[in-house]
Coordinates of C-alpha atoms and ligand atoms in Angstrom, one line a residue:
M1 CA 6.8 -47.6 8.7
S2 CA 9.2 -50.4 8.4
Q3 CA 9.8 -51.1 12.1
E4 CA 8.9 -49.6 15.4
N5 CA 10.3 -46.0 15.8
K6 CA 11.7 -46.1 12.3
I7 CA 10.0 -43.5 10.0
S8 CA 10.5 -42.0 6.6
V9 CA 10.2 -38.2 6.6
A10 CA 10.4 -35.3 4.1
L11 CA 10.9 -31.8 5.1
F12 CA 9.6 -28.8 3.5
G13 CA 11.7 -25.7 4.4
F14 CA 15.2 -25.7 5.7
G15 CA 15.3 -22.4 7.6
C16 CA 15.7 -21.8 11.2
V17 CA 13.1 -24.5 12.3
G18 CA 14.0 -26.9 9.5
Q19 CA 17.7 -26.8 10.4
G20 CA 16.8 -27.1 14.1
L21 CA 14.8 -30.1 13.4
Y22 CA 17.5 -31.8 11.3
D23 CA 19.9 -31.3 14.2
V24 CA 17.6 -32.7 16.9
L25 CA 16.7 -35.6 14.6
N26 CA 20.3 -36.5 14.2
H27 CA 20.8 -36.4 17.9
S28 CA 17.7 -38.4 18.8
E29 CA 18.7 -41.7 20.4
V30 CA 15.3 -43.4 20.2
L31 CA 13.6 -42.1 17.0
Q32 CA 15.2 -43.2 13.9
A33 CA 14.0 -41.1 11.0
N34 CA 15.1 -41.7 7.5
I35 CA 15.1 -38.2 5.9
R36 CA 14.2 -38.9 2.2
K37 CA 14.2 -35.4 0.8
I38 CA 14.2 -31.7 1.8
G39 CA 12.2 -29.4 -0.3
V40 CA 13.4 -25.8 -0.4
K41 CA 12.5 -22.8 -2.7
D42 CA 15.7 -20.9 -3.3
P43 CA 18.4 -22.6 -5.5
S44 CA 20.9 -19.9 -4.9
K45 CA 21.1 -20.6 -1.1
K46 CA 23.9 -22.8 0.1
R47 CA 22.6 -25.7 2.3
S48 CA 24.7 -27.6 4.8
V49 CA 23.3 -31.0 3.9
D50 CA 24.0 -33.7 1.4
P51 CA 22.9 -32.0 -1.9
T52 CA 21.1 -35.2 -3.1
L53 CA 18.6 -34.7 -0.3
I54 CA 17.5 -31.3 -1.7
T55 CA 14.7 -30.8 -4.2
Y56 CA 13.2 -27.6 -5.7
D57 CA 10.1 -29.4 -6.9
K58 CA 7.4 -30.1 -4.4
N59 CA 6.0 -32.9 -6.3
D60 CA 9.3 -34.7 -5.9
I61 CA 8.1 -35.1 -2.3
L62 CA 4.3 -35.1 -2.7
D63 CA 4.3 -37.9 -5.3
R64 CA 6.6 -40.3 -3.4
K65 CA 5.3 -43.5 -2.0
D66 CA 8.2 -44.1 0.5
V67 CA 7.4 -41.1 2.7
D68 CA 5.4 -41.6 6.0
V69 CA 5.4 -38.0 7.2
V70 CA 5.7 -34.7 5.6
V71 CA 7.2 -31.9 8.0
E72 CA 6.1 -28.5 6.7
M73 CA 8.1 -25.5 8.1
I74 CA 7.8 -22.9 5.3
T75 CA 7.0 -19.2 5.5
D76 CA 4.5 -18.7 2.6
T77 CA 1.1 -19.4 4.0
D78 CA -0.6 -20.4 0.7
D79 CA 2.2 -22.6 -0.4
A80 CA 2.2 -24.2 3.0
Y81 CA -1.6 -24.9 2.8
Q82 CA -1.1 -26.5 -0.6
I83 CA 1.5 -28.7 0.5
V84 CA -0.1 -29.8 3.7
T85 CA -3.6 -30.6 2.1
T86 CA -2.0 -32.5 -0.9
A87 CA 0.2 -34.5 1.4
M88 CA -2.7 -35.6 3.4
K89 CA -4.8 -36.4 0.3
N90 CA -1.7 -38.4 -1.1
G91 CA -1.8 -40.5 2.1
M92 CA 0.9 -38.9 4.2
N93 CA 0.7 -37.7 7.8
V94 CA 1.7 -34.1 8.3
V95 CA 3.6 -32.1 11.0
S96 CA 3.4 -28.4 10.6
A97 CA 4.9 -25.4 12.5
S98 CA 3.2 -22.7 10.3
K99 CA 1.0 -21.1 12.8
K100 CA -0.4 -18.4 10.4
M101 CA -1.3 -21.0 7.8
L102 CA -2.9 -23.3 10.5
A103 CA -5.0 -20.5 12.1
T104 CA -6.0 -18.9 8.8
Y105 CA -7.1 -22.3 7.2
F106 CA -8.1 -24.1 10.4
E107 CA -11.7 -25.1 9.2
E108 CA -10.5 -26.4 5.9
L109 CA -7.6 -28.3 7.5
Y110 CA -9.9 -30.0 9.9
R111 CA -12.1 -31.0 7.1
V112 CA -9.3 -32.6 5.1
Q113 CA -8.3 -34.5 8.2
E114 CA -11.8 -35.8 8.4
E115 CA -12.0 -36.7 4.8
T116 CA -8.6 -38.4 4.6
G117 CA -8.2 -39.9 8.0
K118 CA -4.6 -38.6 8.1
A119 CA -3.0 -36.9 11.1
L120 CA -2.1 -33.2 11.1
I121 CA -0.3 -32.3 14.2
Y122 CA 1.5 -29.0 15.0
E123 CA 3.0 -28.8 18.6
G124 CA 5.8 -26.5 17.2
S125 CA 3.4 -23.9 16.1
A126 CA 2.6 -22.6 19.6
G127 CA 4.7 -22.0 22.7
G128 CA 8.0 -23.2 21.0
S129 CA 9.3 -26.0 23.2
I130 CA 6.4 -26.1 25.6
P131 CA 4.3 -29.2 25.1
I132 CA 1.0 -27.2 25.3
I133 CA -1.2 -28.4 22.5
R134 CA -1.0 -32.1 23.3
T135 CA -1.4 -31.1 27.0
L136 CA -4.6 -29.2 26.3
E137 CA -5.9 -32.0 24.0
E138 CA -5.0 -34.9 26.1
Y139 CA -4.5 -34.1 29.6
Y140 CA -7.2 -31.5 30.0
D141 CA -9.6 -33.4 27.7
N142 CA -12.3 -33.7 30.4
E143 CA -11.4 -30.7 32.6
L144 CA -13.6 -27.7 32.6
L145 CA -11.0 -25.0 31.6
S146 CA -12.1 -21.6 32.3
S147 CA -9.2 -19.6 31.0
L148 CA -5.8 -19.6 29.3
R149 CA -3.3 -16.8 28.9
G150 CA 0.2 -16.8 27.8
I151 CA 3.4 -15.0 26.6
L152 CA 3.4 -16.8 23.2
N153 CA 6.0 -14.7 21.2
G154 CA 9.7 -15.0 22.0
T155 CA 10.7 -12.0 20.0
T156 CA 8.5 -9.5 21.7
N157 CA 9.2 -10.9 25.1
Y158 CA 13.0 -10.6 24.3
I159 CA 12.5 -7.0 23.3
L160 CA 10.6 -6.1 26.4
T161 CA 13.0 -7.7 28.6
R162 CA 16.1 -6.1 27.2
M163 CA 14.5 -2.7 27.0
E164 CA 13.6 -2.9 30.7
L165 CA 16.6 -4.8 32.1
E166 CA 19.3 -3.4 29.8
N167 CA 17.8 -0.2 28.7
K168 CA 18.5 -1.2 25.1
D169 CA 16.7 0.6 22.2
Y170 CA 13.7 -1.2 20.5
G171 CA 15.4 -1.3 17.1
V172 CA 18.6 -2.7 18.4
V173 CA 17.0 -5.6 20.3
L174 CA 14.6 -6.3 17.5
K175 CA 17.5 -6.6 15.2
D176 CA 19.2 -9.0 17.8
A177 CA 16.0 -11.1 17.9
Q178 CA 16.2 -11.3 14.1
D179 CA 19.9 -12.3 14.2
S180 CA 19.1 -15.1 16.8
G181 CA 16.4 -16.5 14.7
F182 CA 13.6 -15.7 16.9
A183 CA 11.7 -13.3 14.8
E184 CA 9.5 -14.0 11.7
L185 CA 10.8 -13.1 8.2
D186 CA 8.4 -10.2 8.5
P187 CA 8.9 -9.0 12.1
W188 CA 5.7 -7.0 12.0
M189 CA 4.0 -10.3 12.5
D190 CA 5.7 -10.5 16.0
V191 CA 5.6 -6.9 17.1
A192 CA 2.1 -6.1 16.0
G193 CA 0.8 -9.2 17.8
F194 CA -0.1 -11.3 14.8
D195 CA 2.1 -14.3 15.7
T196 CA 0.5 -14.3 19.2
L197 CA -2.9 -14.0 17.5
Y198 CA -2.3 -17.2 15.5
K199 CA -1.1 -19.1 18.5
T200 CA -4.0 -18.0 20.7
I201 CA -6.4 -19.1 18.1
L202 CA -4.7 -22.5 17.9
L203 CA -4.6 -22.9 21.6
S204 CA -8.4 -21.8 21.8
V205 CA -9.3 -24.7 19.6
H206 CA -7.6 -27.2 21.9
A207 CA -8.5 -25.6 25.1
F208 CA -12.2 -24.9 24.3
G209 CA -13.1 -26.2 20.8
V210 CA -13.8 -22.8 19.4
V211 CA -12.5 -22.1 15.8
L212 CA -11.9 -18.5 15.2
K213 CA -10.8 -16.4 12.1
P214 CA -7.7 -14.2 12.6
E215 CA -9.7 -11.2 11.4
D216 CA -12.4 -11.6 13.9
V217 CA -10.0 -11.5 17.0
L218 CA -8.4 -8.3 18.4
N219 CA -4.5 -8.2 18.3
L220 CA -2.6 -5.2 19.6
G221 CA 1.2 -5.3 19.8
I222 CA 4.2 -3.5 21.1
Q223 CA 5.3 -1.8 18.0
N224 CA 4.7 1.7 19.5
I225 CA 6.2 1.0 22.9
S226 CA 8.7 3.5 24.3
F227 CA 10.8 3.9 27.4
A228 CA 8.1 6.1 28.9
D229 CA 5.8 3.1 29.1
I230 CA 8.6 0.8 30.5
R231 CA 9.4 3.5 33.1
Y232 CA 5.8 3.9 34.1
A233 CA 5.5 0.1 34.6
K234 CA 8.7 0.0 36.7
E235 CA 7.6 2.8 39.0
K236 CA 4.6 0.9 39.9
G237 CA 6.5 -2.4 40.3
L238 CA 4.9 -3.8 37.1
R239 CA 6.1 -5.3 33.9
I240 CA 4.7 -5.1 30.3
K241 CA 4.1 -8.4 28.6
L242 CA 2.4 -9.2 25.4
I243 CA -0.3 -11.6 26.3
G244 CA -2.7 -13.8 24.4
S245 CA -5.7 -14.7 26.4
A246 CA -8.9 -16.7 26.1
A247 CA -11.4 -16.8 29.0
K248 CA -14.9 -18.2 29.3
S249 CA -17.6 -15.6 29.9
G250 CA -20.7 -17.5 30.3
D251 CA -21.5 -19.2 27.1
K252 CA -19.1 -17.0 25.3
F253 CA -15.4 -16.3 25.3
R254 CA -13.3 -13.2 25.6
I255 CA -10.2 -13.8 23.3
Y256 CA -7.7 -11.2 22.4
V257 CA -4.1 -10.3 22.3
M258 CA -2.8 -7.2 24.1
P259 CA 0.2 -5.8 26.0
R260 CA -0.6 -6.0 29.6
F261 CA 0.9 -4.6 32.9
V262 CA 1.5 -7.7 35.1
R263 CA 2.2 -7.5 38.9
A264 CA 5.4 -9.0 40.5
D265 CA 3.3 -11.9 42.1
D266 CA 2.0 -13.0 38.6
E267 CA 3.7 -16.1 37.2
L268 CA 4.1 -14.3 33.9
Y269 CA 6.2 -11.5 35.4
K270 CA 9.2 -13.8 35.8
V271 CA 9.2 -15.0 32.2
L272 CA 12.0 -13.3 30.5
Y273 CA 13.8 -13.0 27.2
E274 CA 12.7 -15.5 24.5
Y275 CA 11.0 -17.7 27.0
N276 CA 7.2 -18.3 26.7
A277 CA 4.6 -19.3 29.2
V278 CA 1.1 -20.5 29.2
E279 CA -1.1 -20.4 32.3
V280 CA -4.1 -22.6 32.2
E281 CA -7.0 -22.4 34.7
G282 CA -9.4 -25.3 35.3
A283 CA -12.3 -25.8 37.6
F284 CA -10.5 -28.6 39.5
S285 CA -6.8 -28.2 38.6
C286 CA -6.8 -24.5 39.5
K287 CA -3.9 -22.5 38.0
Q288 CA -1.1 -24.3 36.2
T289 CA 1.8 -22.6 34.4
F290 CA 3.8 -24.1 31.7
V291 CA 7.2 -22.3 30.8
G292 CA 9.9 -22.9 28.1
K293 CA 11.9 -21.4 25.3
G294 CA 9.4 -20.1 22.8
A295 CA 11.5 -19.3 19.8
G296 CA 14.7 -20.4 18.2
S297 CA 15.9 -23.2 16.0
H298 CA 16.4 -26.0 18.5
P299 CA 13.5 -25.4 20.9
T300 CA 11.0 -25.3 18.2
G301 CA 12.8 -28.2 16.3
S302 CA 12.4 -30.3 19.6
A303 CA 8.6 -29.8 19.5
V304 CA 8.5 -30.8 15.9
L305 CA 10.6 -33.8 16.6
S306 CA 8.0 -34.8 19.3
D307 CA 5.3 -34.6 16.7
V308 CA 7.3 -36.8 14.3
S309 CA 7.8 -39.2 17.2
A310 CA 4.1 -39.3 18.1
L311 CA 3.4 -40.3 14.5
T312 CA 5.3 -43.5 14.9
Y313 CA 2.4 -44.5 17.3
N314 CA -0.2 -43.1 15.0
Y315 CA -1.0 -40.2 17.2
K316 CA -3.7 -37.8 16.0
Y317 CA -5.7 -35.0 17.7
A318 CA -9.1 -36.3 18.8
Y319 CA -10.6 -32.7 18.8
K320 CA -13.0 -33.8 21.6
K321 CA -13.9 -30.3 22.7
L322 CA -14.4 -29.1 19.1
R323 CA -16.6 -32.0 18.3
K324 CA -18.6 -31.4 21.5
L325 CA -19.1 -27.7 20.8
E326 CA -20.2 -28.6 17.3
K327 CA -22.8 -31.1 18.7
Q328 CA -24.1 -28.3 20.9
N329 CA -24.4 -26.0 17.9
N330 CA -26.3 -28.2 15.4
G331 CA -23.2 -29.6 13.9
K332 CA -21.5 -26.3 13.3
N333 CA -18.6 -24.6 15.1
P334 CA -20.1 -21.3 16.6
G335 CA -17.0 -19.5 15.4
S336 CA -17.0 -15.8 16.0
A337 CA -20.5 -16.0 17.3
A338 CA -18.9 -17.4 20.5
L339 CA -16.8 -14.3 20.9
E340 CA -18.0 -11.7 23.5
T341 CA -16.9 -8.2 22.3
D342 CA -19.5 -6.1 24.0
F343 CA -17.7 -5.0 27.0
S344 CA -15.4 -2.3 28.2
I345 CA -11.7 -2.9 29.2
R346 CA -9.5 -0.8 31.4
V347 CA -6.3 0.3 29.4
Y348 CA -3.4 2.7 29.5
I349 CA -3.1 4.7 26.4
R350 CA -0.1 6.7 25.6
F351 CA -0.5 9.2 22.8
A352 CA 1.0 12.2 21.2
D353 CA -2.1 14.2 20.3
K354 CA -5.7 14.1 21.6
S355 CA -6.8 13.3 17.9
D356 CA -5.0 10.0 18.2
L357 CA -7.8 8.9 20.5
A358 CA -10.6 10.0 18.2
S359 CA -11.5 6.5 16.9
L360 CA -11.7 5.0 20.6
D361 CA -14.9 4.7 22.5
I362 CA -13.6 6.2 25.7
R363 CA -16.2 5.7 28.4
N364 CA -14.6 6.7 31.8
V365 CA -11.3 8.3 32.3
I366 CA -9.7 7.1 35.6
E367 CA -6.3 9.0 35.3
E368 CA -4.9 11.5 33.0
Y369 CA -1.2 12.6 32.7
K370 CA 0.1 15.4 30.6
S371 CA 3.7 16.8 30.4
P372 CA 5.8 18.1 27.4
E373 CA 7.3 14.6 26.9
V374 CA 4.4 12.1 27.6
N375 CA 0.7 12.0 27.6
F376 CA -1.3 9.1 28.7
I377 CA -4.7 8.3 30.1
I378 CA -6.0 5.3 31.9
A379 CA -9.6 4.7 30.8
D380 CA -12.4 2.2 30.3
V381 CA -12.8 1.8 26.6
G382 CA -15.4 0.1 24.5
F383 CA -13.5 -3.2 23.4
K384 CA -14.9 -3.1 20.0
S385 CA -13.5 0.3 19.2
L386 CA -9.9 -1.0 19.8
F387 CA -10.2 -2.9 16.4
A388 CA -9.3 0.4 14.8
L389 CA -5.8 -0.2 16.1
K390 CA -5.4 -3.8 14.9
G391 CA -2.5 -3.9 12.5
N392 CA -2.8 -0.2 12.0
R393 CA 0.7 1.0 10.8
D394 CA -0.5 4.7 11.0
S395 CA -1.4 4.7 14.6
K396 CA 1.3 5.7 17.1
V397 CA -0.6 5.1 20.2
F398 CA 0.5 2.4 22.8
V399 CA -2.2 0.5 24.5
A400 CA -1.9 -1.9 27.5
E401 CA -4.4 -3.5 29.6
V402 CA -4.0 -2.5 33.3
Ligands
LIG1 N1 8.6 -15.5 15.8 C1 8.3 -16.4 16.7 C2 8.5 -15.9 18.1 C3 8.9 -17.7 16.4 O1 9.2 -14.9 18.2 O2 8.0 -16.4 19.1 C4 8.3 -18.9 17.2 O3 7.1 -19.2 16.8

């Protein structure tokens, strides 16, 4: 860094977030960033920047000596992992917004940070514009957090809001979410709860120190939602929200992603369209809710900009909770051993045919509704059995926690 607040950056990816960052960087009055290069994949795409900035060869960036910070915002998980780890090994600090890559390779990335002493920060990877990761990491570094839950995906919240308030069809609003730059390239990631899963995993690292693998954590989505479900919620004065939650349960944690009926007095009820919210509960602070735009080019770009800015004063995550948990577990993160999965959970299940329920461990039926149009039950279900529905493209049932 040549002078205070002057930093040389290179970007990987110039899609929605990349362009958003480019705009917010150019409007920043304090941070002066010198963009050296922008690495992209597709030579056939027209780019709205000085063509001499563009490169198609990642080593054009990774081998440079005049780049302080690499900002990685690409879709391909394995390419992103290669870029991020190589950049750190080559002496650069890294900002990333690739939630899937970060959650999938968290252990390896943590190790590379330890080995190289370089920073990898990723505020833009969860909660869009909400400054939640640094808040969990810094502000709550000594607070005994008991739970965290949030609306962490803008696309699904946008779909749920417009279905309910505007009576719009699922497919139509999903298309609008894609056109607005909210959705992932593969929107299945949004609607089936995977995007929320990755974000919940990252927030759990910073809230509790626990490092989980995406395959070990349950995520159910809204891909099968219908107006019947929205109507049912409305009649009861409730709203359906897709929620990622992590709660302490003794020495263990209940961490999962699931649609949930929320009451009108719940802070998350009021969070509409592409807005996200995270509610944190601590022993002393009690409940606190953070709300902000969760998707879109500029909101996410602003979180990435804040990370780039933090690197001008050599910011790094201290991972205090993670280190503490490792210490308590003979130097190893407990990982999925810290997950509690042996419990039952009360859910609403809408289905077409009784055979749709065959894989579920239904323990206690509270309510049953049958009509020519809609069948649903409310029941206590063995939590583990819900894993049969995770990412299951054949299943047509809609499940929501009540
Ligand atoms: N597809 C994501 C969302 C983008 O809808 O929230 C922001 O991470």
